[in-house]
XYZ file of C-alpha atoms in Angstrom:
783
model
C 34.807 72.910 8.146
C 37.880 72.183 6.039
C 40.624 74.817 6.075
C 42.455 75.676 2.855
C 45.792 73.882 2.588
C 47.380 77.132 1.378
C 46.905 78.723 4.785
C 49.155 78.013 7.759
C 46.974 78.799 10.777
C 47.260 78.915 14.531
C 44.461 77.691 16.778
C 42.854 81.095 17.311
C 42.800 81.852 13.584
C 41.390 78.433 12.736
C 38.637 78.911 15.309
C 37.871 82.359 13.902
C 37.548 80.945 10.367
C 35.247 78.141 11.564
C 33.051 80.698 13.367
C 33.077 82.883 10.255
C 31.923 80.004 8.048
C 29.203 79.052 10.546
C 27.987 82.657 10.510
C 27.871 82.702 6.704
C 26.009 79.379 6.556
C 23.324 80.629 8.957
C 22.974 83.819 6.929
C 22.860 82.336 3.435
C 21.453 78.798 3.561
C 17.949 79.994 2.654
C 16.545 82.657 0.357
C 13.684 84.872 1.430
C 10.605 85.637 -0.667
C 8.990 88.837 0.564
C 9.172 89.071 4.361
C 11.508 86.962 6.452
C 9.292 84.319 7.979
C 9.684 80.582 8.314
C 7.189 79.965 5.538
C 9.002 82.229 3.110
C 12.418 80.633 3.499
C 13.370 78.546 0.482
C 16.464 76.313 0.233
C 18.891 77.451 -2.434
C 18.470 74.241 -4.416
C 14.970 75.432 -5.395
C 16.302 78.501 -7.181
C 16.421 78.063 -10.946
C 18.407 81.079 -12.101
C 21.528 80.426 -14.135
C 24.653 82.489 -14.538
C 26.001 83.087 -18.039
C 29.457 84.329 -18.892
C 29.220 87.271 -21.303
C 32.360 87.896 -23.288
C 33.422 91.244 -24.698
C 31.107 93.460 -22.641
C 33.655 94.919 -20.223
C 34.299 97.636 -22.832
C 30.733 98.933 -22.824
C 27.638 99.084 -20.675
C 24.072 98.177 -21.547
C 22.006 100.880 -19.877
C 18.645 100.130 -21.425
C 15.603 100.024 -19.178
C 15.157 96.589 -17.681
C 11.718 95.985 -19.180
C 13.144 96.669 -22.653
C 15.684 93.931 -22.049
C 12.994 91.486 -20.943
C 10.879 92.189 -24.022
C 13.573 92.345 -26.690
C 16.410 90.090 -25.508
C 16.559 86.375 -26.301
C 15.803 84.170 -23.344
C 18.827 81.995 -24.053
C 22.561 82.638 -24.411
C 23.977 83.353 -27.846
C 26.778 81.245 -29.271
C 29.266 83.761 -27.843
C 28.035 82.993 -24.325
C 29.323 80.114 -22.244
C 27.086 78.690 -19.528
C 28.961 78.327 -16.260
C 28.134 77.606 -12.644
C 28.438 80.577 -10.306
C 31.265 78.757 -8.476
C 33.392 78.910 -11.641
C 33.225 82.642 -12.418
C 36.896 83.198 -11.512
C 38.122 80.321 -13.660
C 39.494 81.301 -17.098
C 37.509 80.130 -20.109
C 39.083 77.653 -22.528
C 41.763 79.515 -24.477
C 42.027 82.317 -21.931
C 45.547 82.671 -20.574
C 44.919 85.725 -18.399
C 44.054 85.426 -14.729
C 40.751 86.842 -13.476
C 40.883 89.124 -10.427
C 37.682 91.193 -10.707
C 34.303 89.908 -11.924
C 31.361 92.245 -12.542
C 27.994 90.483 -12.559
C 25.052 92.406 -13.984
C 21.361 91.603 -13.991
C 18.047 93.430 -13.733
C 16.297 93.940 -10.389
C 14.841 90.748 -8.941
C 16.595 88.463 -11.447
C 18.719 86.519 -8.948
C 22.103 88.256 -8.567
C 22.090 88.124 -4.774
C 20.940 84.502 -4.850
C 23.919 83.636 -7.063
C 26.186 85.345 -4.522
C 24.533 83.362 -1.723
C 25.139 80.095 -3.570
C 28.831 80.927 -4.046
C 29.298 81.853 -0.367
C 27.370 78.855 0.942
C 29.256 76.332 -1.175
C 32.557 77.830 -0.025
C 31.547 77.877 3.646
C 30.374 74.248 3.455
C 33.643 73.178 1.837
C 32.077 72.249 -1.512
C 33.848 74.688 -3.845
C 36.633 77.265 -4.197
C 38.658 75.875 -1.328
C 41.742 77.622 -2.667
C 40.164 80.800 -1.240
C 41.123 81.219 2.431
C 38.563 83.841 3.449
C 35.536 85.615 1.940
C 34.608 89.113 3.098
C 31.031 90.177 2.268
C 30.509 93.960 2.045
C 27.034 94.837 0.629
C 26.716 98.398 -0.666
C 23.480 99.009 1.242
C 25.481 98.534 4.454
C 28.498 100.499 3.242
C 26.142 103.440 2.662
C 25.582 103.618 6.420
C 29.236 104.465 7.091
C 30.053 106.499 3.982
C 30.958 109.563 6.070
C 33.242 107.740 8.532
C 36.998 107.159 8.461
C 38.244 103.553 8.421
C 41.273 101.439 7.841
C 40.551 98.345 5.775
C 41.282 96.164 8.814
C 38.807 98.013 11.007
C 36.190 97.909 8.255
C 36.506 94.132 7.876
C 36.350 93.624 11.629
C 33.162 95.706 11.929
C 31.470 93.748 9.140
C 32.624 90.362 10.479
C 32.844 90.660 14.246
C 33.761 86.978 14.632
C 37.192 87.937 13.252
C 39.260 90.153 15.547
C 41.642 92.689 14.039
C 44.673 90.470 14.539
C 43.095 87.619 12.597
C 41.826 89.991 9.918
C 45.372 91.225 9.322
C 46.661 87.651 8.971
C 43.847 86.779 6.576
C 44.471 89.750 4.270
C 47.949 88.321 3.722
C 46.374 85.104 2.403
C 44.133 84.444 -0.585
C 41.145 86.645 0.188
C 37.961 87.385 -1.722
C 35.732 90.450 -1.419
C 32.073 90.452 -2.468
C 30.438 93.854 -3.076
C 26.751 93.151 -3.680
C 24.388 95.775 -5.126
C 26.488 98.475 -6.791
C 23.224 100.052 -8.005
C 22.305 100.686 -4.356
C 25.543 102.574 -3.651
C 25.483 106.153 -2.414
C 29.268 106.387 -2.471
C 30.822 108.721 -5.078
C 33.388 106.064 -6.188
C 35.722 108.714 -7.564
C 38.323 106.535 -9.294
C 39.979 109.509 -10.981
C 40.656 111.783 -8.004
C 40.742 109.558 -4.887
C 44.099 109.351 -3.128
C 46.170 106.179 -3.443
C 46.059 103.802 -0.452
C 48.095 100.583 -0.311
C 48.356 99.888 3.431
C 45.551 97.902 5.142
C 46.161 99.873 8.365
C 45.919 103.326 6.727
C 42.786 105.264 7.664
C 40.688 106.856 4.931
C 37.080 107.164 3.753
C 35.112 104.086 2.746
C 34.925 105.449 -0.798
C 38.719 105.724 -1.032
C 39.198 102.208 0.379
C 36.821 100.717 -2.209
C 38.301 102.477 -5.224
C 41.802 101.387 -4.171
C 40.667 97.799 -3.672
C 39.030 97.737 -7.114
C 42.038 99.384 -8.810
C 44.374 96.859 -7.152
C 46.355 99.325 -5.028
C 45.075 97.587 -1.889
C 45.548 93.804 -1.711
C 46.317 93.306 -5.434
C 46.170 89.514 -5.052
C 42.627 89.532 -3.610
C 39.661 88.435 -5.758
C 36.733 90.869 -6.159
C 33.134 90.134 -7.123
C 30.817 93.103 -7.770
C 27.111 92.753 -8.610
C 24.923 95.468 -10.098
C 21.871 96.313 -12.137
C 22.980 97.088 -15.725
C 22.441 100.848 -15.618
C 24.880 101.279 -12.684
C 27.793 99.202 -14.021
C 29.410 102.213 -15.702
C 30.577 103.385 -12.268
C 33.428 100.858 -12.532
C 36.120 101.718 -15.119
C 36.263 98.959 -17.783
C 40.009 98.533 -17.295
C 39.340 97.469 -13.690
C 37.107 94.548 -14.765
C 38.531 91.234 -16.013
C 35.257 89.384 -16.631
C 31.630 90.470 -17.104
C 28.890 87.967 -16.262
C 25.122 88.174 -16.358
C 22.273 86.525 -14.438
C 19.413 85.845 -16.850
C 16.597 84.624 -14.554
C 13.896 82.048 -15.325
C 13.528 80.488 -18.761
C 9.981 79.736 -19.949
C 10.087 76.126 -18.651
C 11.469 77.328 -15.310
C 8.544 79.741 -14.910
C 6.190 76.782 -15.020
C 8.450 74.753 -12.752
C 8.355 77.550 -10.160
C 4.552 77.488 -9.932
C 4.381 73.683 -9.908
C 6.875 73.460 -7.043
C 5.223 76.284 -5.133
C 1.746 74.735 -5.206
C 1.063 71.142 -4.232
C -2.390 71.504 -5.831
C -1.657 70.551 -9.449
C -4.950 71.945 -10.727
C -4.279 75.329 -9.105
C -0.767 75.437 -10.591
C -2.133 74.603 -14.068
C -4.795 77.321 -13.848
C -2.223 79.924 -12.791
C 0.200 78.915 -15.550
C -2.612 79.004 -18.103
C -3.680 82.485 -17.041
C -0.114 83.857 -17.059
C 0.283 82.684 -20.651
C -2.795 84.640 -21.764
C -1.020 87.961 -21.171
C 2.267 88.759 -22.894
C 3.044 91.446 -20.280
C 2.543 89.057 -17.359
C 4.431 86.213 -19.026
C 7.408 88.451 -19.802
C 7.603 89.756 -16.232
C 7.603 86.207 -14.832
C 11.142 85.932 -16.181
C 11.974 87.562 -12.837
C 11.634 85.209 -9.831
C 10.271 88.043 -7.693
C 7.416 88.686 -10.143
C 6.546 84.978 -10.123
C 6.176 85.346 -6.358
C 3.883 88.411 -6.728
C 1.764 86.643 -9.358
C 1.535 83.500 -7.239
C 0.194 85.483 -4.264
C -2.398 87.337 -6.338
C -3.640 84.465 -8.479
C -3.751 81.938 -5.634
C -5.807 84.365 -3.577
C -8.217 85.122 -6.422
C -8.649 81.516 -7.547
C -9.209 80.249 -4.002
C -11.992 82.714 -3.117
C -15.620 82.627 -4.200
C -15.545 86.220 -5.419
C -16.406 86.641 -9.064
C -13.630 89.119 -9.763
C -12.153 89.519 -13.201
C -8.655 88.048 -13.266
C -5.841 90.566 -13.845
C -4.534 90.716 -17.400
C -2.449 93.893 -17.180
C 0.459 94.871 -14.970
C -1.587 97.648 -13.330
C -4.309 95.185 -12.367
C -1.807 92.630 -11.027
C -0.002 95.169 -8.848
C -3.250 96.757 -7.657
C -4.545 93.389 -6.468
C -1.178 92.602 -4.849
C -1.291 95.784 -2.747
C -4.949 95.285 -1.824
C -4.429 91.636 -0.871
C -1.495 92.479 1.402
C -3.501 95.249 3.039
C -6.591 93.097 3.574
C -4.520 90.259 5.031
C -2.913 92.732 7.423
C -6.327 93.986 8.545
C -7.615 90.469 9.011
C -4.628 89.694 11.219
C -4.499 92.891 13.264
C -8.102 94.116 13.299
C -10.072 90.903 13.076
C -11.935 92.087 10.004
C -12.885 89.493 7.447
C -11.110 90.342 4.214
C -14.080 88.972 2.288
C -16.304 91.676 3.780
C -13.817 94.496 3.393
C -14.918 96.652 0.486
C -12.501 99.538 0.748
C -9.165 100.542 2.171
C -9.114 101.735 5.773
C -8.066 105.357 6.283
C -4.858 104.267 8.013
C -3.998 102.085 5.012
C -4.562 104.958 2.605
C -2.323 107.204 4.673
C 0.635 104.817 4.808
C 0.303 103.830 1.134
C 0.326 107.461 0.034
C 3.357 108.200 2.204
C 5.113 105.222 0.659
C 3.965 106.485 -2.743
C 5.556 109.845 -2.075
C 8.802 108.166 -1.006
C 8.708 106.025 -4.161
C 7.875 108.933 -6.471
C 10.421 111.431 -5.137
C 13.234 108.888 -5.315
C 12.349 107.167 -8.604
C 13.752 109.893 -10.852
C 16.891 110.097 -8.678
C 17.404 106.356 -9.019
C 17.356 105.700 -5.249
C 16.311 102.143 -4.398
C 17.484 101.901 -0.785
C 16.189 104.165 1.967
C 17.260 105.051 5.468
C 15.347 106.411 8.428
C 15.991 110.022 7.426
C 14.484 109.359 3.964
C 11.318 107.995 5.558
C 11.078 110.929 7.976
C 11.096 113.394 5.065
C 7.939 111.718 3.744
C 6.257 111.687 7.150
C 6.789 107.971 7.816
C 7.493 107.191 11.468
C 9.569 104.003 11.520
C 8.047 102.932 14.837
C 4.552 103.465 13.481
C 5.460 101.809 10.181
C 6.412 98.583 11.926
C 2.774 98.167 12.972
C 1.693 97.820 9.365
C 2.997 94.307 8.903
C 1.079 93.704 5.672
C 1.976 96.931 3.915
C 5.456 97.546 5.262
C 6.879 94.064 4.912
C 5.352 92.510 1.821
C 5.466 95.798 -0.066
C 8.142 97.715 1.799
C 10.617 95.762 3.880
C 13.177 96.584 6.518
C 16.498 94.850 7.053
C 18.735 94.997 10.104
C 22.308 95.443 8.965
C 25.578 96.930 10.195
C 25.549 98.198 13.825
C 21.928 96.983 14.031
C 20.865 99.944 11.900
C 17.900 99.410 9.591
C 17.649 99.977 5.852
C 14.424 99.963 3.864
C 13.504 99.112 0.296
C 10.521 98.143 -1.813
C 10.436 94.391 -2.384
C 11.051 95.114 -6.059
C 11.720 98.129 -8.272
C 8.380 97.597 -10.047
C 6.545 98.066 -6.702
C 8.293 101.436 -6.342
C 7.250 102.349 -9.893
C 3.658 101.285 -9.230
C 3.295 103.269 -5.992
C 4.930 106.260 -7.719
C 2.122 106.169 -10.283
C -0.510 105.807 -7.541
C 0.919 108.851 -5.762
C 1.026 110.979 -8.926
C -2.536 110.045 -9.843
C -3.683 110.782 -6.285
C -2.026 114.208 -6.396
C -3.769 114.930 -9.677
C -7.241 113.800 -8.571
C -6.931 115.576 -5.212
C -5.733 118.807 -6.910
C -2.393 118.682 -5.058
C -0.408 119.710 -8.116
C 2.250 121.519 -6.056
C 3.690 118.111 -5.149
C 4.283 117.409 -8.851
C 6.026 120.685 -9.751
C 9.569 119.309 -9.230
C 8.749 116.496 -11.674
C 7.365 118.660 -14.466
C 9.528 121.731 -13.685
C 6.772 124.024 -14.957
C 3.283 125.187 -14.016
C 0.974 122.233 -13.605
C -2.078 123.622 -11.795
C -4.495 123.411 -14.701
C -3.477 120.120 -16.315
C -6.260 117.930 -17.682
C -5.880 114.162 -17.358
C -4.829 113.964 -20.992
C -2.230 116.718 -20.450
C -0.928 114.966 -17.342
C -0.445 111.685 -19.189
C 1.030 113.329 -22.288
C 3.465 115.417 -20.220
C 4.608 112.298 -18.393
C 5.109 110.417 -21.663
C 7.117 113.342 -23.059
C 9.321 113.337 -19.973
C 9.813 109.573 -20.200
C 10.801 109.877 -23.861
C 13.547 112.321 -22.837
C 15.181 109.589 -20.744
C 18.079 107.910 -22.522
C 17.674 104.620 -20.655
C 13.883 104.596 -20.308
C 13.950 104.509 -16.495
C 10.425 106.001 -16.295
C 8.792 103.690 -18.841
C 7.167 101.200 -16.450
C 5.994 104.074 -14.239
C 4.328 105.595 -17.323
C 2.580 102.303 -18.092
C 1.184 102.137 -14.563
C 0.047 105.772 -14.731
C -1.922 105.068 -17.908
C -3.413 102.016 -16.220
C -4.668 104.286 -13.421
C -6.880 106.087 -15.931
C -9.016 102.950 -16.389
C -12.254 103.168 -14.424
C -12.056 99.591 -13.094
C -8.621 100.256 -11.584
C -9.851 103.504 -10.035
C -12.660 101.576 -8.375
C -10.203 99.021 -6.998
C -8.049 101.852 -5.621
C -10.973 103.787 -4.193
C -9.798 106.253 -1.623
C -6.344 106.462 -3.118
C -7.432 107.876 -6.478
C -10.779 109.364 -7.383
C -12.531 109.269 -10.707
C -12.787 112.632 -12.466
C -15.807 113.720 -14.463
C -13.783 114.348 -17.605
C -11.924 111.055 -17.362
C -13.688 109.147 -20.202
C -13.123 111.983 -22.680
C -9.516 112.460 -21.570
C -8.880 108.744 -21.842
C -10.053 108.706 -25.461
C -7.974 111.793 -26.214
C -4.942 110.102 -24.650
C -5.478 106.985 -26.754
C -5.598 109.083 -29.914
C -2.491 110.964 -28.789
C -0.523 107.776 -28.164
C -1.411 106.495 -31.605
C -0.304 109.781 -33.179
C 2.987 109.647 -31.258
C 3.533 106.193 -32.718
C 3.799 107.760 -36.136
C 6.790 109.833 -35.122
C 10.275 108.552 -35.775
C 10.988 107.094 -32.333
C 12.906 103.901 -31.615
C 11.159 100.495 -31.664
C 11.823 100.059 -27.922
C 10.159 103.369 -27.017
C 7.280 102.635 -29.350
C 6.671 99.253 -27.692
C 6.280 101.087 -24.388
C 3.595 103.331 -25.914
C 1.959 100.192 -27.274
C 1.903 98.769 -23.725
C 0.442 102.021 -22.402
C -2.517 101.388 -24.704
C -2.777 97.807 -23.429
C -2.790 99.064 -19.815
C -5.672 101.342 -20.841
C -7.512 98.291 -22.225
C -7.334 99.734 -25.730
C -6.706 97.088 -28.366
C -7.321 99.183 -31.470
C -3.729 98.855 -32.687
C -3.957 95.066 -32.509
C -7.272 95.213 -34.357
C -5.818 97.451 -37.088
C -2.921 95.076 -37.606
C -5.195 92.043 -37.612
C -7.412 93.707 -40.207
C -4.296 94.448 -42.284
C -3.220 90.802 -42.045
C -6.682 89.610 -43.094
C -6.774 91.838 -46.169
C -5.871 90.142 -49.426
C -4.316 93.228 -51.023
C -1.671 94.780 -48.847
C -1.295 98.013 -50.785
C -0.922 100.227 -47.700
C 2.546 101.594 -46.969
C 3.307 100.634 -43.386
C 4.762 103.303 -41.098
C 7.693 102.470 -38.814
C 5.312 102.299 -35.854
C 3.020 99.914 -37.709
C 6.008 97.729 -38.596
C 6.988 97.551 -34.921
C 3.392 96.761 -33.996
C 3.080 94.100 -36.683
C 6.333 92.395 -35.637
C 5.290 92.501 -31.993
C 1.811 91.163 -32.719
C 3.149 88.306 -34.834
C 5.609 87.334 -32.102
C 3.055 87.186 -29.302
C 0.577 85.268 -31.439
C -0.024 81.644 -30.475
C -0.453 80.775 -34.168
C 2.571 79.446 -36.052
C 2.255 80.016 -39.809
C 4.261 78.613 -42.694
C 5.699 81.538 -44.647
C 6.885 85.058 -43.894
C 7.585 86.901 -47.174
C 9.145 90.287 -46.460
C 8.371 91.562 -49.962
C 4.652 91.382 -49.179
C 4.943 94.344 -46.819
C 5.317 97.793 -48.350
C 7.571 99.929 -46.179
C 11.001 101.548 -45.955
C 14.295 99.724 -45.331
C 14.099 100.654 -41.654
C 10.546 99.325 -41.607
C 11.754 96.022 -43.049
C 14.420 95.804 -40.341
C 11.744 96.272 -37.693
C 9.674 93.463 -39.195
C 12.501 90.901 -39.038
C 11.940 89.650 -35.437
C 8.576 88.301 -36.636
C 10.309 85.531 -38.604
C 10.737 83.560 -35.360
C 7.061 82.583 -35.486
C 7.222 81.334 -39.097
C 8.629 78.070 -40.421
C 9.911 79.660 -43.636
C 11.260 83.204 -44.094
C 11.632 84.615 -47.609
C 13.914 87.641 -47.355
C 15.480 87.358 -50.814
C 16.018 90.484 -52.885
C 15.011 92.904 -50.129
C 18.137 95.111 -50.169
C 19.180 93.870 -46.741
C 22.697 94.471 -45.378
C 24.996 92.852 -42.823
C 23.295 94.648 -39.905
C 20.183 92.610 -40.683
C 22.055 89.451 -39.770
C 22.517 90.610 -36.190
C 18.731 90.729 -35.736
C 18.329 87.331 -37.408
C 21.050 85.809 -35.201
C 18.973 86.734 -32.135
C 15.926 85.069 -33.703
C 17.895 81.886 -34.494
C 19.242 81.811 -30.916
C 15.777 81.848 -29.402
C 14.415 78.616 -27.993
C 10.958 79.829 -29.077
C 11.884 80.174 -32.751
C 10.056 77.951 -35.252
C 12.222 79.000 -38.199
C 13.385 76.052 -40.309
C 14.021 77.651 -43.745
C 15.713 81.006 -44.370
C 16.266 82.547 -47.829
C 18.590 85.566 -47.802
C 19.579 85.360 -51.467
C 20.452 88.435 -53.506
C 21.100 90.761 -50.576
C 24.225 92.786 -49.819
C 25.243 90.719 -46.762
C 28.960 90.199 -47.488
C 31.249 88.147 -45.242
C 30.564 90.450 -42.288
C 26.887 89.501 -42.433
C 27.590 85.769 -42.460
C 29.897 86.194 -39.482
C 27.087 87.909 -37.547
C 24.591 85.276 -38.686
C 26.851 82.469 -37.469
C 26.247 83.570 -33.856
C 22.700 82.293 -34.301
C 23.488 79.334 -36.572
C 25.925 77.937 -34.002
C 23.516 78.286 -31.090
C 22.270 74.970 -29.631
C 18.675 76.273 -29.873
C 18.936 76.946 -33.624
C 16.845 74.416 -35.583
C 17.369 75.911 -39.052
C 17.480 73.206 -41.748
C 17.709 75.221 -44.994
C 19.836 78.318 -45.626
C 20.032 80.090 -48.988
C 22.740 82.714 -49.516
C 22.808 82.937 -53.336
C 24.328 86.146 -54.695
C 25.241 87.719 -51.341
C 28.781 88.893 -52.299
C 30.495 86.242 -50.192
C 34.128 85.074 -50.361
C 36.178 82.252 -48.864
C 35.992 84.030 -45.475
C 32.311 83.069 -45.231
C 33.209 79.451 -46.061
C 35.461 79.260 -43.026
C 32.658 80.571 -40.792
C 30.079 78.181 -42.269
C 32.451 75.219 -41.996
C 32.615 75.862 -38.255
C 28.805 75.842 -38.091
C 28.585 72.577 -40.073
C 31.134 70.980 -37.722
C 28.977 71.653 -34.688
C 27.165 68.653 -33.249
C 24.161 70.906 -32.583
C 23.747 72.033 -36.211
C 20.496 71.015 -37.950
C 21.485 72.353 -41.405
C 20.492 69.941 -44.192
C 20.554 72.267 -47.208
C 23.002 75.080 -48.000
C 22.917 77.188 -51.169
C 26.007 79.366 -51.771
C 25.595 79.764 -55.535
C 26.729 82.877 -57.393
C 29.348 83.920 -54.819
C 33.089 84.442 -55.339
C 34.157 81.482 -53.171
C 36.823 79.992 -55.479
C 38.786 76.842 -54.663
C 40.113 78.323 -51.427
C 36.571 78.705 -50.167
C 35.561 75.206 -51.231
C 38.623 73.791 -49.469
C 37.626 75.537 -46.225
C 34.013 74.431 -46.626
C 35.082 70.834 -47.262
C 36.705 70.734 -43.819
C 33.227 71.194 -42.362
C 31.627 68.711 -44.777
C 34.092 66.044 -43.725
C 33.446 66.529 -40.029
C 31.583 63.595 -38.408
C 29.037 66.030 -36.934
C 28.075 67.493 -40.331
C 24.549 66.481 -41.379
C 24.360 68.464 -44.646
C 22.500 66.615 -47.418
C 22.319 69.260 -50.188
C 25.063 71.704 -51.214
C 24.767 74.128 -54.112
C 27.915 75.825 -55.427
C 26.836 76.931 -58.914
C 28.745 79.928 -60.314
C 31.312 79.975 -57.486
C 34.558 79.908 -59.495
C 35.403 76.286 -58.649
C 38.070 74.392 -60.627
C 39.695 70.959 -60.513
C 41.464 71.902 -57.270
C 38.145 72.529 -55.520
C 36.859 69.161 -56.741
C 39.763 67.395 -55.042
C 38.768 68.982 -51.684
C 35.142 67.929 -52.150
C 36.113 64.334 -52.993
C 37.954 64.100 -49.698
C 34.803 65.231 -47.854
C 32.606 62.800 -49.793
C 34.825 59.908 -48.708
C 34.495 60.788 -45.011
C 32.627 58.454 -42.715
C 29.842 59.197 -42.371
C 29.044 61.477 -45.330
C 25.394 62.562 -45.450
C 25.633 64.552 -48.706
C 23.006 63.384 -51.231
C 22.943 66.265 -53.739
C 25.829 68.414 -55.009
C 25.410 71.228 -57.540
C 28.685 72.305 -59.214
C 27.108 73.603 -62.445
C 28.487 76.690 -64.164
C 32.003 76.214 -62.802
C 35.274 75.664 -64.704
C 35.681 72.025 -63.598
C 36.950 70.663 -66.935
C 37.040 66.922 -67.568
C 39.717 66.396 -64.933
C 37.508 67.824 -62.215
C 34.519 65.710 -63.253
C 36.731 62.607 -63.262
C 37.842 63.354 -59.694
C 34.241 63.677 -58.540
C 33.268 60.500 -60.426
C 36.070 58.591 -58.721
C 34.794 59.797 -55.376
C 31.323 58.449 -56.158
C 32.744 54.950 -56.140
C 33.821 55.183 -52.513
C 31.630 53.029 -50.192
C 31.189 55.947 -47.748
C 29.904 58.298 -50.466
C 26.081 58.575 -50.431
C 25.739 61.136 -53.255
C 22.708 60.529 -55.478
C 22.531 63.731 -57.566
C 25.456 65.585 -59.142
C 25.112 68.664 -61.334
C 28.353 69.600 -63.046
C 27.317 70.984 -66.456
C 28.813 74.299 -67.608
C 26.177 76.293 -69.451
């Protein structure tokens, strides 16, 4: 292993570093899917997640629920994002003069944060990257939790985590260029009290682990060391923004990478095609496959179901997928340990029910607290004997896994947060059907003995709606899925069907649809919409489809119906030609909620709809999407102003934007917008062919700025309309210069209703004689 040239080492230190790198290579050369077995180890080069730099987010934290982000966020970076390799996260971006000490990488559970960390460590240990770093210390939070009550010096802490380095070598290494990696901030049980913790600057000074970490992050300890912290989004606010130099984000699988995952996983091409085809039939399943871990769950379930002779209905909802996953793991365990043929097993064994319900209790009681990592004492509280649990290899490794960490102690976690949410719902539904309502009192914080099924579901929805970040939303979806008779039959023994269930289910469906009419946010409404889908109720879709089929759309759409309509249009396979916002009768907020639907139309007519600059932020997301079909956008006669065009440019400048025609007539624009649009036209990824800026106060200064873009070799604009823009002879001179550029693609130029005078027309006419000028139509009449 090469040793950094910046480090003068003696033989013992060099040997320690070589041993350290060997240890890291053994630990990180493969990723594990599910349990750690030879068959589940995958080389890092088969991981398709990418790391995006996200500028300007160190000042604020996105604490939305992770499913919201999957369903509402674009699958590609915006023009403000720069794609980088994980090895380059400490390198300043072009134009950045500041050095980067601390990087905070966020990403939802199962999206690939830890894999990105592994790639960084492995490439360093193998001598492939970041060789200016002398030593990397890896300190995962789930292991730091084990020693949160002990006293340590930083040297002793590093030696305990990396025993191949003795204390003497550790002290020498802290004097060199060191890097610390703190993986899984969301799993931390440390208080991280940045405001009140004592100051520590000596690596030999003994203190609590919490104090050591806050001083490292603040730069009191080893100020020259690099720090990399990873976290789920909702936990990132534990780090003060002033302590973070760069925020990055792991975005997971793109749509093509989802397919690539299944094709590489299965050598049987027909099987892979059938699985991919089925995933695409359900919006919920397809969205969740953005996470590598959910691709793995889906692969297990669908491979099993497609390779058996059973005529079982394929899962189309999340509840069905997770139910089959749990049952498959349990049946495989029984086949292995009890010799029972899974094909003949019709119900869960009593021992399976017992362990699943204990795990459900653990999941449920910790979900609201936000605990994702568990220790032996947590399991004991729920009646789980760790020695007994190890016998259940199917349940307690594919669903609930154990990891040997610091001092050979064991930590436990569900293989993914969604498994915890699913088993939480199973446990709650079991408590309800078995009349064990006492177990649910802490959740509802009121009397719950006489709840009907409808009241149970409604109370849970109400509680979820109280959450600011929606952390109970997926749990609520699963709970509604439990009310479906087919899922109750699959989970026989865990939940029982109640006599009043059909009536309560219908009452719940009506209640959800009534709640949709309340003024709740689009994100929360979408979750209620998915609750209906989990209950196999498609009445909302049918209502919207009936509305779309009707020739006279005289009905005033509610906000909920606007959200539903936009959602339905987006998940539709059908791509239509025109989306005319004026066709839909609703409020201004309703119109804003309809805007995401333009991504599945080739032409969007939004002219004269009283839209403002905030609208452009929504449209920029649409234009940035690689799934957008939008080619023509008319925003004329809206109050967008320059601020709106600036927001819109984030989408126009995105490499995925394929917009060809943009109309901004009468939008109260000035020369500031021209500068922004010139930058877009100069981009080699711009597809714009027609731009209408008529009836805006651009003046000659604006035309001069715009001409800089027109003259750029990358500009492909063919039609430019500048009628009623206050252009004079001076503006004509700027345009002539652009028309003479090589190559100039402009074929039509409208300068009518401007004060050009004869001198301006003569300048343009002279430009027409240039061999590089391709202009065929010129309108310059003043009416």
